[in-house]
Tab-separated table of C-alpha atoms in Angstrom:
chain	number	residue	atom	x	y	z
Y	6	MET	CA	0.000	0.000	0.000
Y	7	ILE	CA	2.746	2.431	1.031
Y	8	GLU	CA	4.810	1.308	-1.951
Y	9	ILE	CA	1.867	1.922	-4.295
Y	10	MET	CA	1.442	5.462	-2.977
Y	11	LYS	CA	5.131	6.165	-3.449
Y	12	ILE	CA	4.988	4.854	-7.001
Y	13	ILE	CA	1.964	7.061	-7.747
Y	14	SER	CA	3.768	10.110	-6.324
Y	15	THR	CA	6.876	9.456	-8.398
Y	16	TYR	CA	5.238	8.540	-11.696
Y	17	ALA	CA	2.095	10.717	-11.771
Y	18	ILE	CA	3.558	13.852	-13.343
Y	19	PRO	CA	5.973	12.240	-15.856
Y	20	VAL	CA	3.275	9.806	-17.007
Y	21	PHE	CA	0.746	12.627	-17.231
Y	22	ILE	CA	3.097	14.731	-19.379
Y	23	PHE	CA	3.859	11.721	-21.611
Y	24	VAL	CA	0.214	10.798	-22.118
Y	25	VAL	CA	-1.026	14.361	-22.713
Y	26	LEU	CA	1.723	15.307	-25.159
Y	27	GLY	CA	1.818	11.877	-26.829
Y	28	TYR	CA	-1.940	11.789	-27.334
Y	29	GLY	CA	-1.939	15.388	-28.549
Y	30	TYR	CA	0.822	14.648	-31.071
Y	31	ILE	CA	-0.932	11.533	-32.421
Y	32	LYS	CA	-4.169	13.521	-32.798
Y	33	GLY	CA	-2.354	16.066	-34.929
Y	34	VAL	CA	-2.278	18.911	-32.409
Y	35	ASN	CA	0.628	21.312	-32.862
Y	36	VAL	CA	1.731	20.494	-29.327
Y	37	TYR	CA	4.423	23.141	-28.965
Y	38	ASP	CA	2.256	26.061	-30.124
Y	39	SER	CA	-0.647	24.788	-28.103
Y	40	PHE	CA	1.546	24.464	-25.000
Y	41	ILE	CA	2.800	28.031	-25.414
Y	42	GLU	CA	-0.762	29.335	-25.781
Y	43	GLY	CA	-1.702	27.673	-22.509
Y	44	ALA	CA	1.505	28.681	-20.763
Y	45	LYS	CA	0.731	32.346	-21.425
Y	46	GLU	CA	-2.215	31.913	-19.107
Y	47	GLY	CA	0.212	30.975	-16.342
Y	48	LEU	CA	1.361	34.544	-16.199
Y	49	THR	CA	-2.110	36.056	-16.137
Y	50	THR	CA	-3.323	33.479	-13.608
Y	51	ALA	CA	-0.504	34.246	-11.186
Y	52	PHE	CA	-1.127	37.986	-11.516
Y	53	ARG	CA	-4.875	37.564	-11.238
Y	54	VAL	CA	-4.620	35.783	-7.880
Y	55	LEU	CA	-1.993	38.231	-6.558
Y	56	PRO	CA	-4.348	40.792	-4.936
Y	57	TYR	CA	-6.440	37.995	-3.399
Y	58	MET	CA	-3.316	36.350	-2.030
Y	59	VAL	CA	-2.092	39.613	-0.505
Y	60	ALA	CA	-5.470	40.237	1.138
Y	61	MET	CA	-5.721	36.746	2.620
Y	62	PHE	CA	-2.061	36.494	3.622
Y	63	VAL	CA	-2.285	39.760	5.540
Y	64	ALA	CA	-5.490	38.670	7.290
Y	65	ILE	CA	-4.058	35.280	8.257
Y	66	GLY	CA	-0.795	36.930	9.335
Y	67	ILE	CA	-2.666	39.322	11.636
Y	68	PHE	CA	-4.764	36.498	13.033
Y	69	ARG	CA	-1.756	34.311	13.749
Y	70	SER	CA	0.715	36.885	15.049
Y	71	SER	CA	-1.861	38.418	17.390
Y	72	GLY	CA	-2.031	35.110	19.230
Y	73	ALA	CA	-5.648	34.532	18.179
Y	74	MET	CA	-4.668	31.377	16.258
Y	75	ASP	CA	-2.923	29.992	19.371
Y	76	VAL	CA	-6.036	30.686	21.435
Y	77	LEU	CA	-8.172	28.908	18.828
Y	78	ILE	CA	-5.800	25.941	18.673
Y	79	THR	CA	-5.642	25.667	22.481
Y	80	VAL	CA	-9.430	25.736	22.700
Y	81	ILE	CA	-9.979	23.040	20.067
Y	82	ALA	CA	-6.981	20.879	21.054
Y	83	PRO	CA	-8.808	18.693	23.637
Y	84	VAL	CA	-11.447	17.789	21.051
Y	85	THR	CA	-9.067	17.270	18.135
Y	86	ASN	CA	-6.597	15.253	20.226
Y	87	LEU	CA	-9.445	12.965	21.200
Y	88	LEU	CA	-10.195	12.408	17.494
Y	89	GLY	CA	-6.501	12.113	16.591
Y	90	ILE	CA	-6.553	15.269	14.418
Y	91	PRO	CA	-3.534	17.582	14.775
Y	92	PRO	CA	-5.064	20.817	16.188
Y	93	SER	CA	-3.099	23.065	13.840
Y	94	ILE	CA	-4.808	21.371	10.855
Y	95	LEU	CA	-8.348	22.142	11.980
Y	96	PRO	CA	-8.488	25.867	11.070
Y	97	LEU	CA	-7.532	24.885	7.506
Y	98	ALA	CA	-10.111	22.083	7.487
Y	99	ILE	CA	-12.837	24.487	8.618
Y	100	ILE	CA	-11.999	27.155	6.058
Y	101	ARG	CA	-11.521	24.679	3.186
Y	102	PRO	CA	-15.183	24.231	2.171
Y	103	MET	CA	-15.836	27.956	2.601
Y	104	SER	CA	-13.260	29.553	0.324
Y	105	GLY	CA	-10.672	28.389	-2.165
Y	106	ILE	CA	-8.478	31.471	-1.959
Y	107	ALA	CA	-8.561	31.629	1.865
Y	108	SER	CA	-7.626	27.950	2.216
Y	109	THR	CA	-4.911	28.175	-0.442
Y	110	SER	CA	-3.396	31.196	1.329
Y	111	MET	CA	-3.624	29.440	4.678
Y	112	LEU	CA	-1.868	26.380	3.262
Y	113	ALA	CA	0.965	28.537	1.898
Y	114	GLU	CA	1.209	30.345	5.223
Y	115	MET	CA	1.370	27.008	7.076
Y	116	PHE	CA	4.197	25.899	4.767
Y	117	ARG	CA	6.054	29.036	5.765
Y	118	LEU	CA	5.490	28.388	9.462
Y	119	TYR	CA	5.859	24.603	9.746
Y	120	GLY	CA	7.663	23.793	6.485
Y	121	PRO	CA	6.130	21.837	3.561
Y	122	ASP	CA	8.036	18.665	4.550
Y	123	SER	CA	6.882	18.672	8.176
Y	124	TYR	CA	4.171	16.280	9.346
Y	125	ILE	CA	1.683	19.176	9.517
Y	126	GLY	CA	2.757	20.336	6.046
Y	127	ARG	CA	2.214	16.903	4.554
Y	128	VAL	CA	-1.173	16.314	6.162
Y	129	ALA	CA	-2.298	19.810	5.136
Y	130	SER	CA	-1.109	19.176	1.545
Y	131	THR	CA	-2.898	15.831	1.345
Y	132	MET	CA	-6.086	17.302	2.742
Y	133	MET	CA	-6.029	20.256	0.339
Y	134	GLY	CA	-5.474	17.828	-2.531
Y	135	SER	CA	-8.421	15.635	-1.610
Y	136	THR	CA	-11.104	18.199	-0.719
Y	137	GLU	CA	-12.777	21.096	-2.509
Y	138	THR	CA	-14.664	24.294	-1.860
Y	139	VAL	CA	-18.339	23.532	-1.288
Y	140	PHE	CA	-20.586	26.524	-0.664
Y	141	TYR	CA	-19.464	28.721	-3.546
Y	142	THR	CA	-19.644	25.954	-6.157
Y	143	ILE	CA	-23.073	24.825	-5.015
Y	144	SER	CA	-24.477	28.362	-5.070
Y	145	VAL	CA	-23.085	29.045	-8.561
Y	146	TYR	CA	-24.453	25.799	-10.004
Y	147	TYR	CA	-27.899	25.952	-8.449
Y	148	GLY	CA	-28.053	29.699	-9.043
Y	149	SER	CA	-27.603	29.104	-12.779
Y	150	ILE	CA	-30.811	27.032	-12.992
Y	151	GLY	CA	-32.868	28.687	-10.264
Y	152	VAL	CA	-33.056	25.725	-7.879
Y	153	LYS	CA	-33.870	26.950	-4.372
Y	154	LYS	CA	-34.534	23.703	-2.493
Y	155	THR	CA	-31.081	22.158	-2.481
Y	156	ARG	CA	-32.080	19.260	-0.177
Y	157	HIS	CA	-29.102	17.213	1.039
Y	158	THR	CA	-26.464	18.604	-1.347
Y	159	VAL	CA	-24.511	20.589	1.260
Y	160	TRP	CA	-24.561	17.764	3.815
Y	161	ALA	CA	-23.320	15.188	1.326
Y	162	ALA	CA	-20.580	17.579	0.176
Y	163	LEU	CA	-19.464	18.373	3.729
Y	164	LEU	CA	-19.446	14.677	4.672
Y	165	ALA	CA	-17.191	14.083	1.673
Y	166	ASP	CA	-14.801	16.804	2.864
Y	167	LEU	CA	-14.813	15.289	6.354
Y	168	ALA	CA	-13.993	11.890	4.882
Y	169	GLY	CA	-11.144	13.525	2.955
Y	170	LEU	CA	-9.783	15.055	6.172
Y	171	ILE	CA	-9.925	11.793	8.110
Y	172	ALA	CA	-8.468	9.794	5.219
Y	173	SER	CA	-5.625	12.322	4.863
Y	174	ILE	CA	-4.626	11.926	8.506
Y	175	VAL	CA	-4.864	8.122	8.452
Y	176	VAL	CA	-2.961	7.796	5.171
Y	177	CYS	CA	-0.240	10.277	6.210
Y	178	ASN	CA	0.217	8.450	9.520
Y	179	MET	CA	0.813	5.283	7.495
Y	180	VAL	CA	3.208	6.765	4.966
Y	181	PHE	CA	5.117	9.579	6.685
Y	182	ASP	CA	6.971	9.840	9.997
Y	183	LYS	CA	5.296	11.989	12.612
W	23	MET	CA	-18.462	34.282	2.459
W	24	VAL	CA	-14.857	35.304	1.674
W	25	ASN	CA	-15.870	38.768	2.805
W	26	VAL	CA	-16.919	37.454	6.229
W	27	ILE	CA	-13.862	35.212	6.693
W	28	TRP	CA	-11.549	38.069	5.805
W	29	ILE	CA	-13.032	40.670	8.110
W	30	ILE	CA	-13.353	38.187	11.012
W	31	LEU	CA	-9.686	37.181	10.764
W	32	ILE	CA	-8.544	40.799	10.741
W	33	LEU	CA	-10.875	42.214	13.408
W	34	ILE	CA	-10.445	39.340	15.871
W	35	GLY	CA	-6.701	39.398	15.264
W	36	LEU	CA	-6.496	43.127	15.988
W	37	ILE	CA	-8.628	42.888	19.135
W	38	VAL	CA	-6.650	39.920	20.498
W	39	SER	CA	-3.361	41.672	19.729
W	40	VAL	CA	-4.377	44.604	21.946
W	41	PHE	CA	-5.000	42.220	24.874
W	42	ASN	CA	-1.774	40.338	24.214
W	43	GLY	CA	0.248	43.514	23.698
W	44	ARG	CA	1.312	42.268	20.282
W	45	LEU	CA	0.418	45.251	18.125
W	46	GLU	CA	3.969	45.624	16.854
W	47	ALA	CA	4.194	41.957	15.926
W	48	VAL	CA	0.890	42.278	14.074
W	49	THR	CA	2.049	45.284	12.089
W	50	GLN	CA	5.276	43.527	11.229
W	51	SER	CA	3.521	40.356	10.107
W	52	ALA	CA	0.966	42.272	8.017
W	53	LEU	CA	3.768	43.984	6.100
W	54	ASP	CA	5.829	40.795	5.882
W	55	ASN	CA	2.978	38.671	4.620
W	56	ALA	CA	1.940	41.236	2.006
W	57	LYS	CA	5.458	41.066	0.638
W	58	TYR	CA	5.641	37.281	0.838
W	59	ALA	CA	2.308	36.884	-1.001
W	60	VAL	CA	3.774	38.759	-3.975
W	61	GLU	CA	6.975	36.701	-3.917
W	62	LEU	CA	4.874	33.564	-3.796
W	63	CYS	CA	2.789	34.576	-6.815
W	64	PHE	CA	5.965	35.266	-8.757
W	65	SER	CA	7.458	31.899	-7.905
W	66	LEU	CA	4.209	30.224	-9.002
W	67	ILE	CA	4.310	31.668	-12.536
W	68	GLY	CA	6.650	29.002	-13.924
W	69	ILE	CA	4.751	26.004	-12.579
W	70	TYR	CA	1.407	27.542	-13.566
W	71	ALA	CA	2.741	28.090	-17.085
W	72	LEU	CA	3.935	24.476	-17.330
W	73	TRP	CA	0.654	23.106	-16.063
W	74	LEU	CA	-1.659	25.354	-18.068
W	75	GLY	CA	0.424	24.619	-21.167
W	76	LEU	CA	-0.183	20.889	-20.703
W	77	MET	CA	-3.861	21.545	-19.997
W	78	ARG	CA	-4.218	23.357	-23.294
W	79	VAL	CA	-2.749	20.406	-25.184
W	80	ALA	CA	-5.090	18.021	-23.321
W	81	GLN	CA	-8.048	20.180	-24.286
W	82	GLU	CA	-7.157	20.607	-27.955
W	83	SER	CA	-6.485	16.917	-28.475
W	84	GLY	CA	-10.031	15.994	-27.464
W	85	MET	CA	-8.735	13.794	-24.654
W	86	VAL	CA	-11.522	14.817	-22.305
W	87	SER	CA	-14.406	13.800	-24.583
W	88	ARG	CA	-12.643	10.538	-25.444
W	89	ILE	CA	-12.333	9.502	-21.794
W	90	ALA	CA	-15.798	10.858	-20.970
W	91	GLU	CA	-17.286	8.541	-23.606
W	92	LYS	CA	-15.808	5.555	-21.757
W	93	ALA	CA	-16.925	6.876	-18.366
W	94	ARG	CA	-20.626	6.910	-19.288
W	95	ARG	CA	-21.070	3.241	-18.449
W	96	VAL	CA	-19.737	3.712	-14.937
W	97	LEU	CA	-21.839	6.816	-14.405
W	98	ARG	CA	-24.964	4.876	-15.242
W	99	PHE	CA	-24.768	3.166	-11.867
W	100	ILE	CA	-24.188	6.410	-10.000
W	101	PHE	CA	-27.005	8.248	-11.809
W	102	PRO	CA	-29.740	5.619	-12.206
W	103	ASP	CA	-32.468	8.250	-12.819
W	104	VAL	CA	-30.779	9.641	-15.923
W	105	PRO	CA	-31.280	7.745	-19.217
W	106	LEU	CA	-27.968	6.490	-20.624
W	107	ARG	CA	-28.420	8.246	-23.976
W	108	HIS	CA	-29.566	11.543	-22.467
W	109	PRO	CA	-27.114	14.420	-23.101
W	110	ALA	CA	-27.026	15.049	-19.326
W	111	ILE	CA	-24.868	11.956	-18.767
W	112	GLY	CA	-22.411	13.104	-21.413
W	113	ALA	CA	-22.161	16.587	-19.897
W	114	VAL	CA	-21.740	15.178	-16.368
W	115	ALA	CA	-19.014	12.840	-17.641
W	116	MET	CA	-17.195	15.698	-19.403
W	117	ASN	CA	-17.249	17.817	-16.246
W	118	ILE	CA	-16.026	15.030	-13.973
W	119	ILE	CA	-13.209	14.030	-16.341
W	120	ALA	CA	-12.145	17.680	-16.767
W	121	ASN	CA	-12.048	17.996	-12.982
W	122	MET	CA	-10.070	14.761	-12.658
W	123	LEU	CA	-7.449	16.145	-15.012
W	124	GLY	CA	-7.453	19.440	-13.124
W	125	LEU	CA	-8.833	21.512	-16.010
W	126	GLY	CA	-10.505	23.963	-13.635
W	127	ASN	CA	-11.241	26.679	-16.200
W	128	ALA	CA	-12.716	24.243	-18.697
W	129	ALA	CA	-14.594	22.244	-16.077
W	130	THR	CA	-16.891	25.010	-14.838
W	131	PRO	CA	-18.710	25.752	-18.139
W	132	LEU	CA	-19.043	21.985	-18.701
W	133	GLY	CA	-20.509	21.669	-15.206
W	134	ILE	CA	-23.032	24.458	-15.790
W	135	LYS	CA	-24.048	22.705	-19.015
W	136	ALA	CA	-24.419	19.438	-17.088
W	137	ILE	CA	-26.686	20.903	-14.432
W	138	LYS	CA	-28.809	22.640	-17.115
W	139	GLU	CA	-29.249	19.275	-18.852
W	140	LEU	CA	-30.212	17.706	-15.514
W	141	GLN	CA	-32.733	20.513	-14.994
W	142	LYS	CA	-34.507	19.435	-18.208
W	143	LEU	CA	-35.259	16.098	-16.523
W	144	ASN	CA	-36.510	17.826	-13.375
W	145	PRO	CA	-40.295	17.808	-12.892
W	146	GLN	CA	-40.151	20.369	-10.048
W	147	LYS	CA	-37.964	23.208	-11.289
W	148	ASP	CA	-37.096	24.861	-7.964
W	149	ARG	CA	-36.217	21.610	-6.178
W	150	ALA	CA	-32.960	19.701	-6.725
W	151	THR	CA	-33.265	16.148	-8.086
W	152	ASN	CA	-31.337	13.182	-6.697
W	153	ALA	CA	-29.084	13.309	-9.743
W	154	MET	CA	-28.262	16.984	-9.157
W	155	CYS	CA	-27.391	16.408	-5.501
W	156	MET	CA	-25.214	13.440	-6.492
W	157	PHE	CA	-23.507	15.441	-9.227
W	158	LEU	CA	-22.680	18.386	-6.959
W	159	ALA	CA	-21.601	16.147	-4.073
W	160	ILE	CA	-19.115	14.421	-6.398
W	161	ASN	CA	-18.081	17.728	-7.958
W	162	THR	CA	-17.319	19.358	-4.581
W	163	SER	CA	-15.653	16.264	-3.108
W	164	SER	CA	-12.566	16.806	-5.294
W	165	VAL	CA	-11.846	14.232	-7.982
W	166	GLN	CA	-8.572	15.780	-9.147
W	167	LEU	CA	-5.939	13.113	-9.787
W	168	ILE	CA	-2.911	15.402	-9.536
W	169	PRO	CA	-3.324	18.275	-7.045
W	170	SER	CA	-1.270	20.664	-9.156
W	171	THR	CA	-1.812	23.797	-7.031
W	172	VAL	CA	-0.636	22.017	-3.883
W	173	VAL	CA	2.426	20.661	-5.691
W	174	ALA	CA	3.160	24.178	-6.995
W	175	LEU	CA	2.822	25.723	-3.526
W	176	ARG	CA	5.038	23.027	-1.990
W	177	SER	CA	7.660	23.609	-4.625
W	178	ALA	CA	7.476	27.397	-4.123
W	179	ALA	CA	7.921	26.867	-0.369
W	180	GLY	CA	11.164	24.962	-0.991
W	181	SER	CA	9.990	21.396	-0.382
W	182	SER	CA	12.650	18.737	-0.965
W	183	ASN	CA	10.003	16.520	-2.567
W	184	PRO	CA	6.954	18.522	-3.715
W	185	THR	CA	5.242	15.548	-5.371
W	186	GLU	CA	5.436	13.124	-2.437
W	187	ILE	CA	1.838	13.932	-1.448
W	188	ILE	CA	0.322	12.933	-4.819
W	189	GLY	CA	-0.041	9.307	-3.693
W	190	THR	CA	-1.537	10.109	-0.309
W	191	ALA	CA	-3.867	12.704	-1.851
W	192	PHE	CA	-4.937	10.155	-4.480
W	193	ILE	CA	-6.029	7.674	-1.794
W	194	ALA	CA	-7.725	10.420	0.250
W	195	THR	CA	-9.513	11.649	-2.899
W	196	ILE	CA	-10.892	8.166	-3.543
W	197	CYS	CA	-12.167	8.155	0.057
W	198	SER	CA	-13.790	11.599	-0.204
W	199	THR	CA	-15.484	10.840	-3.535
W	200	THR	CA	-16.709	7.465	-2.273
W	201	ALA	CA	-18.083	9.212	0.806
W	202	ALA	CA	-19.840	11.754	-1.446
W	203	ILE	CA	-21.533	9.002	-3.469
W	204	ILE	CA	-22.554	6.964	-0.426
W	205	SER	CA	-23.826	9.910	1.608
W	206	ALA	CA	-25.778	11.362	-1.342
W	207	ARG	CA	-27.360	7.943	-1.890
W	208	ILE	CA	-28.342	7.539	1.751
W	209	LEU	CA	-29.425	11.128	2.414
W	210	GLN	CA	-31.693	11.291	-0.655
W	211	ARG	CA	-34.182	9.076	1.167
W	212	TYR	CA	-34.625	11.591	3.960
W	213	TYR	CA	-34.878	14.871	2.050
């Protein structure tokens, strides 16, 4: 199991590049030109998220350096320890379904604080990679067709995020050193 | 919602800092983090360019529709209320495959198309159908096979092995999507 995960981690990107470019070439796509067209978007994407990143980074920085984050973590620690969740992960887990930009900024800020290769950094990475924003997506989709009674959509989506959080912790405990 | 999160973080932070006597630290970290956010965005440009370049090739080659065609049979079991030949299944498949490949920009319009097709099968237009709830639960559970943003952020933060979490995230993604399908199936009886 651990071996399989390591193989996936090592091969995923090279295999992905091979398949995408190979398939594109066989289908007669001018792969180089097409790649360049897409790559141009990299620049605009990075600049587009810049103001959002600044706003969220500053807010998270204020929250953490004021000591408010420590207070929050101390308050939730008894509960999270009981469940085996590292308390410093929980703020990220709570904010994840609410906002993509806030959770992305918080992840980057946690990398800065704990390091991306720390236990916290790895669990946070795994969790971010296996969960999604919920509320915004649901409101955009249902808003586009005028559905008001959304029934169990939000609950099912939040249960999925919770499962992603728990699975991330269990899997990281198996694969990485604490 | 972002609005609320943002203002809460800042206001609570400022109030707590007064009690803790940490106003200077707060000022320092606000300035520091503003600067770091810009540095981070700059260091992301290269990886974004690489990834979005690949995404463009994947899109132009018709890879998504090819895989989506194969995925229809599997989706039949997850969406039993939708006829196999109905365009809704095709649109749902396209959206899910685009999300799996991480084609965020392409996935959203495909998803809107999918939910509009599902709405055509809906007898009660203001109430979500089982298929819609299932579709959105899967969509918001994350199905992305390679979490490219996380890998990019790890690399920008100087990780010695940015891709080491792809395997763990893959397993956790399978768990979250399975949970989405199961909970949507169970909850639909009670709502």
